[in-house]
GROMACS .gro file of C-alpha atoms in nm:
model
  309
    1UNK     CA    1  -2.623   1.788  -3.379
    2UNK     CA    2  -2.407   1.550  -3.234
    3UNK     CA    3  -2.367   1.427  -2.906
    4UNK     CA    4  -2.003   1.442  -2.816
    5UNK     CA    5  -2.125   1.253  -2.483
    6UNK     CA    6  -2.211   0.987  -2.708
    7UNK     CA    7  -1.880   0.993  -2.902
    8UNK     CA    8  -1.644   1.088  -2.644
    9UNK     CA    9  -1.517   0.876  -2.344
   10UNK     CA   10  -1.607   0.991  -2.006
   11UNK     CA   11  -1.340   1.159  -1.848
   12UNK     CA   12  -1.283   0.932  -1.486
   13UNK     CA   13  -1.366   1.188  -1.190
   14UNK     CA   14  -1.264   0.949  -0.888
   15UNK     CA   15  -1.401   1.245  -0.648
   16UNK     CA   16  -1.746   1.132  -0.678
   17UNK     CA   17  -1.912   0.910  -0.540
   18UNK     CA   18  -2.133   0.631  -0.701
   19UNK     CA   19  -2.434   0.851  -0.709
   20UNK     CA   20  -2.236   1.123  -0.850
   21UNK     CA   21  -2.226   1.317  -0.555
   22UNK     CA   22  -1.876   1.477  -0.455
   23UNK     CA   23  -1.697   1.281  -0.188
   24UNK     CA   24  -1.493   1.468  -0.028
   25UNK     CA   25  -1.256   1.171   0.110
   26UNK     CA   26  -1.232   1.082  -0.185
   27UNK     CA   27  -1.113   1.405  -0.314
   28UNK     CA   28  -0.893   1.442   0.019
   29UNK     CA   29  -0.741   1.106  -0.127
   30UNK     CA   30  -0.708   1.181  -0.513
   31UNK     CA   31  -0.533   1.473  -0.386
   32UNK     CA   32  -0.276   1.282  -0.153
   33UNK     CA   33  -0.215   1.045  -0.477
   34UNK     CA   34  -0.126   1.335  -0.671
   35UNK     CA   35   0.065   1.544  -0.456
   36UNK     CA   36   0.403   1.316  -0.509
   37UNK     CA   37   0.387   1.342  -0.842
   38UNK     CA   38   0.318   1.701  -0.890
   39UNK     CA   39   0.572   1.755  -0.606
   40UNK     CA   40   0.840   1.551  -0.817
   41UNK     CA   41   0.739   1.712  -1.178
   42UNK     CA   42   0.808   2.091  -0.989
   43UNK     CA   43   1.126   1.938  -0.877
   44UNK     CA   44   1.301   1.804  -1.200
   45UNK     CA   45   1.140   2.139  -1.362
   46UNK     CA   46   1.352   2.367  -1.122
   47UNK     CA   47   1.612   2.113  -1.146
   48UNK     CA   48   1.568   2.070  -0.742
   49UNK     CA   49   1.652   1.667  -0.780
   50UNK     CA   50   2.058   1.701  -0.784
   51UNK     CA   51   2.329   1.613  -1.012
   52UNK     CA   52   2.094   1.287  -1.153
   53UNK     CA   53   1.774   1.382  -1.152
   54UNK     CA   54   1.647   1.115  -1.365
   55UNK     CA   55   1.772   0.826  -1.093
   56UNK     CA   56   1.601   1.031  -0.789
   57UNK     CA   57   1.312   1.031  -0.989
   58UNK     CA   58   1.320   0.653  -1.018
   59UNK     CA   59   1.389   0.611  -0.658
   60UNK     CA   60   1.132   0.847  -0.550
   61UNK     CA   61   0.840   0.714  -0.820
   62UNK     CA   62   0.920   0.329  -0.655
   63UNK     CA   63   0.910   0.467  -0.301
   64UNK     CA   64   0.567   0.595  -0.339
   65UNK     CA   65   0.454   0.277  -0.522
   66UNK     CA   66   0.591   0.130  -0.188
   67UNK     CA   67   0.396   0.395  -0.014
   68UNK     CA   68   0.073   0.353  -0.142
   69UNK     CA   69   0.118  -0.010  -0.130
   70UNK     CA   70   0.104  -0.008   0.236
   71UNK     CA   71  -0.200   0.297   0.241
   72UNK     CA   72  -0.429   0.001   0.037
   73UNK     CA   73  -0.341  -0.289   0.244
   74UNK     CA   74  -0.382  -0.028   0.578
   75UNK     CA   75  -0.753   0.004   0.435
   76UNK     CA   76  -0.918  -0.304   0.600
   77UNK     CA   77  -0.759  -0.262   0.949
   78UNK     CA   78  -0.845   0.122   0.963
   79UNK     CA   79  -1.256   0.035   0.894
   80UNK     CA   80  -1.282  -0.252   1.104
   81UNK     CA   81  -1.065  -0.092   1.407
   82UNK     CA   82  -1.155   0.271   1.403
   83UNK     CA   83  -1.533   0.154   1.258
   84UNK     CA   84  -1.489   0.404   0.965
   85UNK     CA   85  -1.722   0.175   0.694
   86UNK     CA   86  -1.678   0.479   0.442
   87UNK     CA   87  -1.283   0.463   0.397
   88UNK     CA   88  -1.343   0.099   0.200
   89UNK     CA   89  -1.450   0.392  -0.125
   90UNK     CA   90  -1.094   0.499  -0.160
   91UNK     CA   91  -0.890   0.155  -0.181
   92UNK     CA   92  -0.931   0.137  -0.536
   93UNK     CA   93  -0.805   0.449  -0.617
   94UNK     CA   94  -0.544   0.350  -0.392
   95UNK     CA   95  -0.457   0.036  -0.600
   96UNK     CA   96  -0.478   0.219  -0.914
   97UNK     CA   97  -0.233   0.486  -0.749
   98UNK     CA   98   0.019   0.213  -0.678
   99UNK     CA   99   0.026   0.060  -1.030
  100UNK     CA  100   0.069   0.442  -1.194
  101UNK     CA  101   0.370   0.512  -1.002
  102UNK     CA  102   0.521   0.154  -1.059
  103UNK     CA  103   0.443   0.224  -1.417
  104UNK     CA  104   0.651   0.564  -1.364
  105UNK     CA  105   0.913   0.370  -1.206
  106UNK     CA  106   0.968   0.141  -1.502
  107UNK     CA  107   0.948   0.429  -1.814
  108UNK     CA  108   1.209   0.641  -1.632
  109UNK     CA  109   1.449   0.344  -1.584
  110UNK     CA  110   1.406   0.317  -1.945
  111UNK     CA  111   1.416   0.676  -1.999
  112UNK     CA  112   1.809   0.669  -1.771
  113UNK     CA  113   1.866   0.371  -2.065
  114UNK     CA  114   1.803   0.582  -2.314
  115UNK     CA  115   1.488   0.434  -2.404
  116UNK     CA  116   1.730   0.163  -2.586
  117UNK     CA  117   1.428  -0.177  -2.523
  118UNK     CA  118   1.729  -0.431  -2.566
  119UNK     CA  119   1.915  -0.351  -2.334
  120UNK     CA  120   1.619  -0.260  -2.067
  121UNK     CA  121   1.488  -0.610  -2.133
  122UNK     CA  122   1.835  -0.772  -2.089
  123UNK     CA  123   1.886  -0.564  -1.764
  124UNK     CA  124   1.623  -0.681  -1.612
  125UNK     CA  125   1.662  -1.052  -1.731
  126UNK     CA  126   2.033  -1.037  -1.591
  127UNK     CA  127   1.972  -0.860  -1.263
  128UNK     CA  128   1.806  -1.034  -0.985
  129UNK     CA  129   1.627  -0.716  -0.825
  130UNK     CA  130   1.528  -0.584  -1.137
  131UNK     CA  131   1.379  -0.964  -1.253
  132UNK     CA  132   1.211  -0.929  -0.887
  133UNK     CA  133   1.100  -0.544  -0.937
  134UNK     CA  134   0.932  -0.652  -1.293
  135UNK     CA  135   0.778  -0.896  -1.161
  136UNK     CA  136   0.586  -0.736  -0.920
  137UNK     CA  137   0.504  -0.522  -1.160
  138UNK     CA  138   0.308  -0.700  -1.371
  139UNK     CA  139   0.130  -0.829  -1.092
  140UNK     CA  140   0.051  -0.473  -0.993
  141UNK     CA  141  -0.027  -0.409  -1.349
  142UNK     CA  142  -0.307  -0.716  -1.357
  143UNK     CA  143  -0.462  -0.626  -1.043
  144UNK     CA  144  -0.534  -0.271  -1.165
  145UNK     CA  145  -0.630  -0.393  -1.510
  146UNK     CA  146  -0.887  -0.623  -1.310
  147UNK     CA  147  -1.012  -0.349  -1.080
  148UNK     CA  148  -1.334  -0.238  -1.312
  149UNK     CA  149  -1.699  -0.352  -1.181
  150UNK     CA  150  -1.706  -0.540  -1.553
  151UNK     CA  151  -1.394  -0.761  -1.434
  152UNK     CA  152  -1.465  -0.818  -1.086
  153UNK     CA  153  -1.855  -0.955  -1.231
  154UNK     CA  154  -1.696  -1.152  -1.533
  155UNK     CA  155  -1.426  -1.300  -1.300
  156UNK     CA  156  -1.626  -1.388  -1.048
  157UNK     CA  157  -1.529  -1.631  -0.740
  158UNK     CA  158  -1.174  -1.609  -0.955
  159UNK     CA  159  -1.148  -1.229  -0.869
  160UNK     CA  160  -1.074  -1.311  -0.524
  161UNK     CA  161  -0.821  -1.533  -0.585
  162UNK     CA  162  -0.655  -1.299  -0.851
  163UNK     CA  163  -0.634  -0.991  -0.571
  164UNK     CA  164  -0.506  -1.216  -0.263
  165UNK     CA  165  -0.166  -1.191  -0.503
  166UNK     CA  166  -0.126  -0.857  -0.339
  167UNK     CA  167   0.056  -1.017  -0.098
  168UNK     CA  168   0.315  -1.167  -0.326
  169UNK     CA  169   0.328  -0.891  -0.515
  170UNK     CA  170   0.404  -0.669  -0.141
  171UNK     CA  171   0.705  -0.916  -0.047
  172UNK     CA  172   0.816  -0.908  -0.400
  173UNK     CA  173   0.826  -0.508  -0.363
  174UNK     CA  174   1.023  -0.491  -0.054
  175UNK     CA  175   1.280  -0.741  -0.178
  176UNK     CA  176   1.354  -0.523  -0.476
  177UNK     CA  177   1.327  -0.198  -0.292
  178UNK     CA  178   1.591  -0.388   0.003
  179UNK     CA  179   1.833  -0.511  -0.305
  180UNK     CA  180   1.845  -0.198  -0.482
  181UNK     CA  181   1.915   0.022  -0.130
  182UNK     CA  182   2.239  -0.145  -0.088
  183UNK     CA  183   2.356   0.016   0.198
  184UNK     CA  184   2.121   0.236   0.386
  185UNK     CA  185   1.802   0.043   0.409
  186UNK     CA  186   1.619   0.259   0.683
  187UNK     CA  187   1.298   0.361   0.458
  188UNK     CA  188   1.317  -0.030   0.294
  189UNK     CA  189   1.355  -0.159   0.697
  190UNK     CA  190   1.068   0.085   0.823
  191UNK     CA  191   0.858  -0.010   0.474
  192UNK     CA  192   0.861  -0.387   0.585
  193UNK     CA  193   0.815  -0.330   0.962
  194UNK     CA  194   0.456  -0.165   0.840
  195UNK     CA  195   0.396  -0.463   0.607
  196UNK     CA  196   0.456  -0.715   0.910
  197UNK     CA  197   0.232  -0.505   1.132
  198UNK     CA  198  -0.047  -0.523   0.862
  199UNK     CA  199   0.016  -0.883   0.830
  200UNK     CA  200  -0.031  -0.943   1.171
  201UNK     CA  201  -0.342  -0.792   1.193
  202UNK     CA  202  -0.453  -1.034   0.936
  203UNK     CA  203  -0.283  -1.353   1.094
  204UNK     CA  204  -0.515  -1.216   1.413
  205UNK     CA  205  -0.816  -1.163   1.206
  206UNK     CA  206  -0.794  -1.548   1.079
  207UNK     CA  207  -0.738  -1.684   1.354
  208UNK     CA  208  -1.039  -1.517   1.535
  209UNK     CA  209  -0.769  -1.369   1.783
  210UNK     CA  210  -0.933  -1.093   1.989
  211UNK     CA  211  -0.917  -0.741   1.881
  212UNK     CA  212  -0.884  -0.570   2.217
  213UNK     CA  213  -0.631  -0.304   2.321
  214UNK     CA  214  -0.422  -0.508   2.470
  215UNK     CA  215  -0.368  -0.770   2.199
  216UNK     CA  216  -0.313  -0.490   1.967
  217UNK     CA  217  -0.070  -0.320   2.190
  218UNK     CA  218   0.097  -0.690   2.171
  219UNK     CA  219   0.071  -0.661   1.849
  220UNK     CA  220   0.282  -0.351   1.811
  221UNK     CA  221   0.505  -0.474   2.038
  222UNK     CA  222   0.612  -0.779   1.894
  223UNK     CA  223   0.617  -0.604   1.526
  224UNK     CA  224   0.810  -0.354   1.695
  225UNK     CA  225   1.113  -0.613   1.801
  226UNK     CA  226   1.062  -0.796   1.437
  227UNK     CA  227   1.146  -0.481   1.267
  228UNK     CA  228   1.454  -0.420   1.451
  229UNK     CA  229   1.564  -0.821   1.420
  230UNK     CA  230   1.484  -0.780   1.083
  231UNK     CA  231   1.694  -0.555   1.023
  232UNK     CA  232   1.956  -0.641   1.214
  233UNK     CA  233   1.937  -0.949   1.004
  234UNK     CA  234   2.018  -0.777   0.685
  235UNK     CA  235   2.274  -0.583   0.746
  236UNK     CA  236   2.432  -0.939   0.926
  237UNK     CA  237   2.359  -1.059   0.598
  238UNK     CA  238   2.452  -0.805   0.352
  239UNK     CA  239   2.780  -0.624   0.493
  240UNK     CA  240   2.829  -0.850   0.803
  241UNK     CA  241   2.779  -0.586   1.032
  242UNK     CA  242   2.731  -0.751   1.368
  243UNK     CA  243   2.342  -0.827   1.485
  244UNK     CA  244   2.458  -0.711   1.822
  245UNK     CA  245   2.547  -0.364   1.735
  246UNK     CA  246   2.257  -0.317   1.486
  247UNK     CA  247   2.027  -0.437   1.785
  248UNK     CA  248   2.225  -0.196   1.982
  249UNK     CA  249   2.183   0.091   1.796
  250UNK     CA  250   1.819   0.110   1.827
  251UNK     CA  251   1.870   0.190   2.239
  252UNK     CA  252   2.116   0.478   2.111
  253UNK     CA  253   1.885   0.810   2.090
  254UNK     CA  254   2.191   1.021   2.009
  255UNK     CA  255   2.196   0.952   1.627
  256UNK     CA  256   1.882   0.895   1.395
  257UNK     CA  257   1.584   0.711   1.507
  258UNK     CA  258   1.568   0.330   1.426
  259UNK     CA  259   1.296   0.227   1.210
  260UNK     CA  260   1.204  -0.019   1.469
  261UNK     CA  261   1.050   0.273   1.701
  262UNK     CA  262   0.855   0.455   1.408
  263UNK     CA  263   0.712   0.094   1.371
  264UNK     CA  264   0.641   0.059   1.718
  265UNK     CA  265   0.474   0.447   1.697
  266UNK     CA  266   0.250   0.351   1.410
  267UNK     CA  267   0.161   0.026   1.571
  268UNK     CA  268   0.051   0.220   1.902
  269UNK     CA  269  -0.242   0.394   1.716
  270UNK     CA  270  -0.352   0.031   1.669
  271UNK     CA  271  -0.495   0.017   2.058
  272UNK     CA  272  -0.567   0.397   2.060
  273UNK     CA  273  -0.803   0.343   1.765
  274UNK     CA  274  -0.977   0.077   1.903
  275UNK     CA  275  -0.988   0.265   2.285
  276UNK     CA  276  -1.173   0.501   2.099
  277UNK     CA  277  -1.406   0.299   1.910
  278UNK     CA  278  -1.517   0.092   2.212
  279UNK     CA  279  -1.705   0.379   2.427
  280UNK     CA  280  -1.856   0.487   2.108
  281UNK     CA  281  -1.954   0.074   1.974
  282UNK     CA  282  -2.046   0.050   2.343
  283UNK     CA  283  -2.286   0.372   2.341
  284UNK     CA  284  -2.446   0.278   2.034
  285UNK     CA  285  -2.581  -0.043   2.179
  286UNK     CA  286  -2.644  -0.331   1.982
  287UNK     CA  287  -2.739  -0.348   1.615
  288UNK     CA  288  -3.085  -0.367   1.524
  289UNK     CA  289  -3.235  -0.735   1.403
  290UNK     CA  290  -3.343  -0.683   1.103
  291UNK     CA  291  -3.579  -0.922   0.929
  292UNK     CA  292  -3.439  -1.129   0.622
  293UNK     CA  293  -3.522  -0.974   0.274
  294UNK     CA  294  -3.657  -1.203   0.070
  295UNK     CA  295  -3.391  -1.143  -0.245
  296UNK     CA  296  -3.048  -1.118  -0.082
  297UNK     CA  297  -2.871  -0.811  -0.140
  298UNK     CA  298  -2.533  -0.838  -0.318
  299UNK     CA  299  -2.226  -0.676  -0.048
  300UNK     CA  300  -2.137  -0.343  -0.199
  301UNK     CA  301  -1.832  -0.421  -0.455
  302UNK     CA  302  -1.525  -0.511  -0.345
  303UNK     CA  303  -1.200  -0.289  -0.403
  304UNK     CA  304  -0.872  -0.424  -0.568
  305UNK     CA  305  -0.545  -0.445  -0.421
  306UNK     CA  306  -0.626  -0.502  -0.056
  307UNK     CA  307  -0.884  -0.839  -0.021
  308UNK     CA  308  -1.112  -0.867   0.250
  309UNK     CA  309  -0.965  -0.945   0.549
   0.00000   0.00000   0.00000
């Protein structure tokens, strides 16, 4: 009798853990991934996406790549600042999330061409944001392709170096999800705010800056004011819209609220998380010394799309 395990390919159950066991953050996660995507399927089935439901589902496919994006490179601030050493198991299905729906996002442009290749490829070689969007996508595309244990041990020191492109690959995202906006770019304005507040966790991390309440209430602060400059900036840019009444606008609570502020609210849970986690670090007392094994053990495998940092 044969044994189809044998035969067969093992069918990828990112719930478990890596001794099998069900995780259920990671299922919590795998879940969230999916959601979207199921959401968007019911959608177009009950023809719930308007008169062009093939372009909202292009919009909506890169949005979440956007999304998710952000929820990988948000991995490495969340364990070190709220102390949660477990959340580091979902980042790469979190990177692998992010290259499925940028995947999406390409085969349904092409799908809206009419699945005609020539002029798909000449699309994207004539249009800036497209050449931009592509781009990052097969940087998205390499970093997933890289994410296995077998790549990250043949690559080696080189694997590093391969997944700190995640930062390119970010700014190349926003730029083609700011270009192909046009005129409303509140989600692409609110999408970079979160990328600079991210980023400037880094810069603090690499510079050794402290990581008390106070700097990371700065931190949101200053993010906070960059988001609305920023924007202000584009729309100087793009329509010529004057910075002073884009600036403006985000003291006007009588209309929609300014990305700038949702920024500045996400960036607040910054100094809350780490209010939180000093009583309890504090509490816990210091780590125990431990005496040096004789074999060094290897650090637990790192996940792609979001380096250490």
């Amino acid at each position: 009798m044969i044994d189809r395990s044998a035969v067969l390919p093992a069918i990828p159950r990112p719930w478990l853990d890596r001794a099998g066991r069900l995780s259920w953050l990671k299922l919590a996660v795998f879940l969230a991934c999916i959601a979207p995507a199921l959401y968007l399927a019911a959608a177009y089935r009950l023809d719930a996406l308007g008169a062009k439901p093939i372009t909202a589902l292009i919009h909506a496919t890169g949005e979440w790549a956007v999304r998710f994006l952000l929820f990988s490179l948000a991995i490495s601030p969340l364990r070190r600042i709220a102390d949660w050493a477990k959340v580091i198991a979902v980042r790469r299905m979190l990177g692998i999330t992010v290259m499925a729906y940028a995947v999406a996002h390409l085969t349904l442009y092409a799908v809206d061409q009419n699945l005609i290749l020539t002029k798909v490829v000449s699309e994207i070689a004539l249009r800036l944001y497209l050449t931009i969007g592509f781009v990052a996508l097969i940087g998205l595309i390499a970093l997933g392709l890289t994410s296995t244990d077998a790549a990250i041990r043949n690559l080696g020191p080189n694997w590093n170096r391969l997944h700190r492109l995640v930062y390119t690959i970010a700014v190349l995202a926003l730029v083609h999800y700011f270009l192909q906006s046009k005129i409303d770019v509140t989600d692409p304005v609110f999408s970079a705010g979160l990328f600079l507040l991210l980023m400037g966790w880094r810069v603090m991390r690499r510079f050794k800056w402290p990581e008390r309440p106070w700097s990371l209430l700065l931190l949101a602060i200053l993010t906070g004011l960059a988001t609305a400059g920023l924007e202000a900036a584009w729309y100087g840019l793009a329509s010529g819209v004057p910075a002073s009444l884009v600036l403006a606008a985000n003291l006007d609570f009588s209309g929609p609220i300014r990305p700038a502020w949702w920024v500045l609210a996400v960036g607040l849970s910054l100094p809350l998380l780490a209010l939180v986690r000093g009583p309890k670090a504090r509490a816990a007392g210091p780590a125990p010394t431990r005496r040096p094994a004789a074999t060094p053990r290897r650090d637990p495998v790192r996940e792609p799309l979001s380096p250490r940092a």
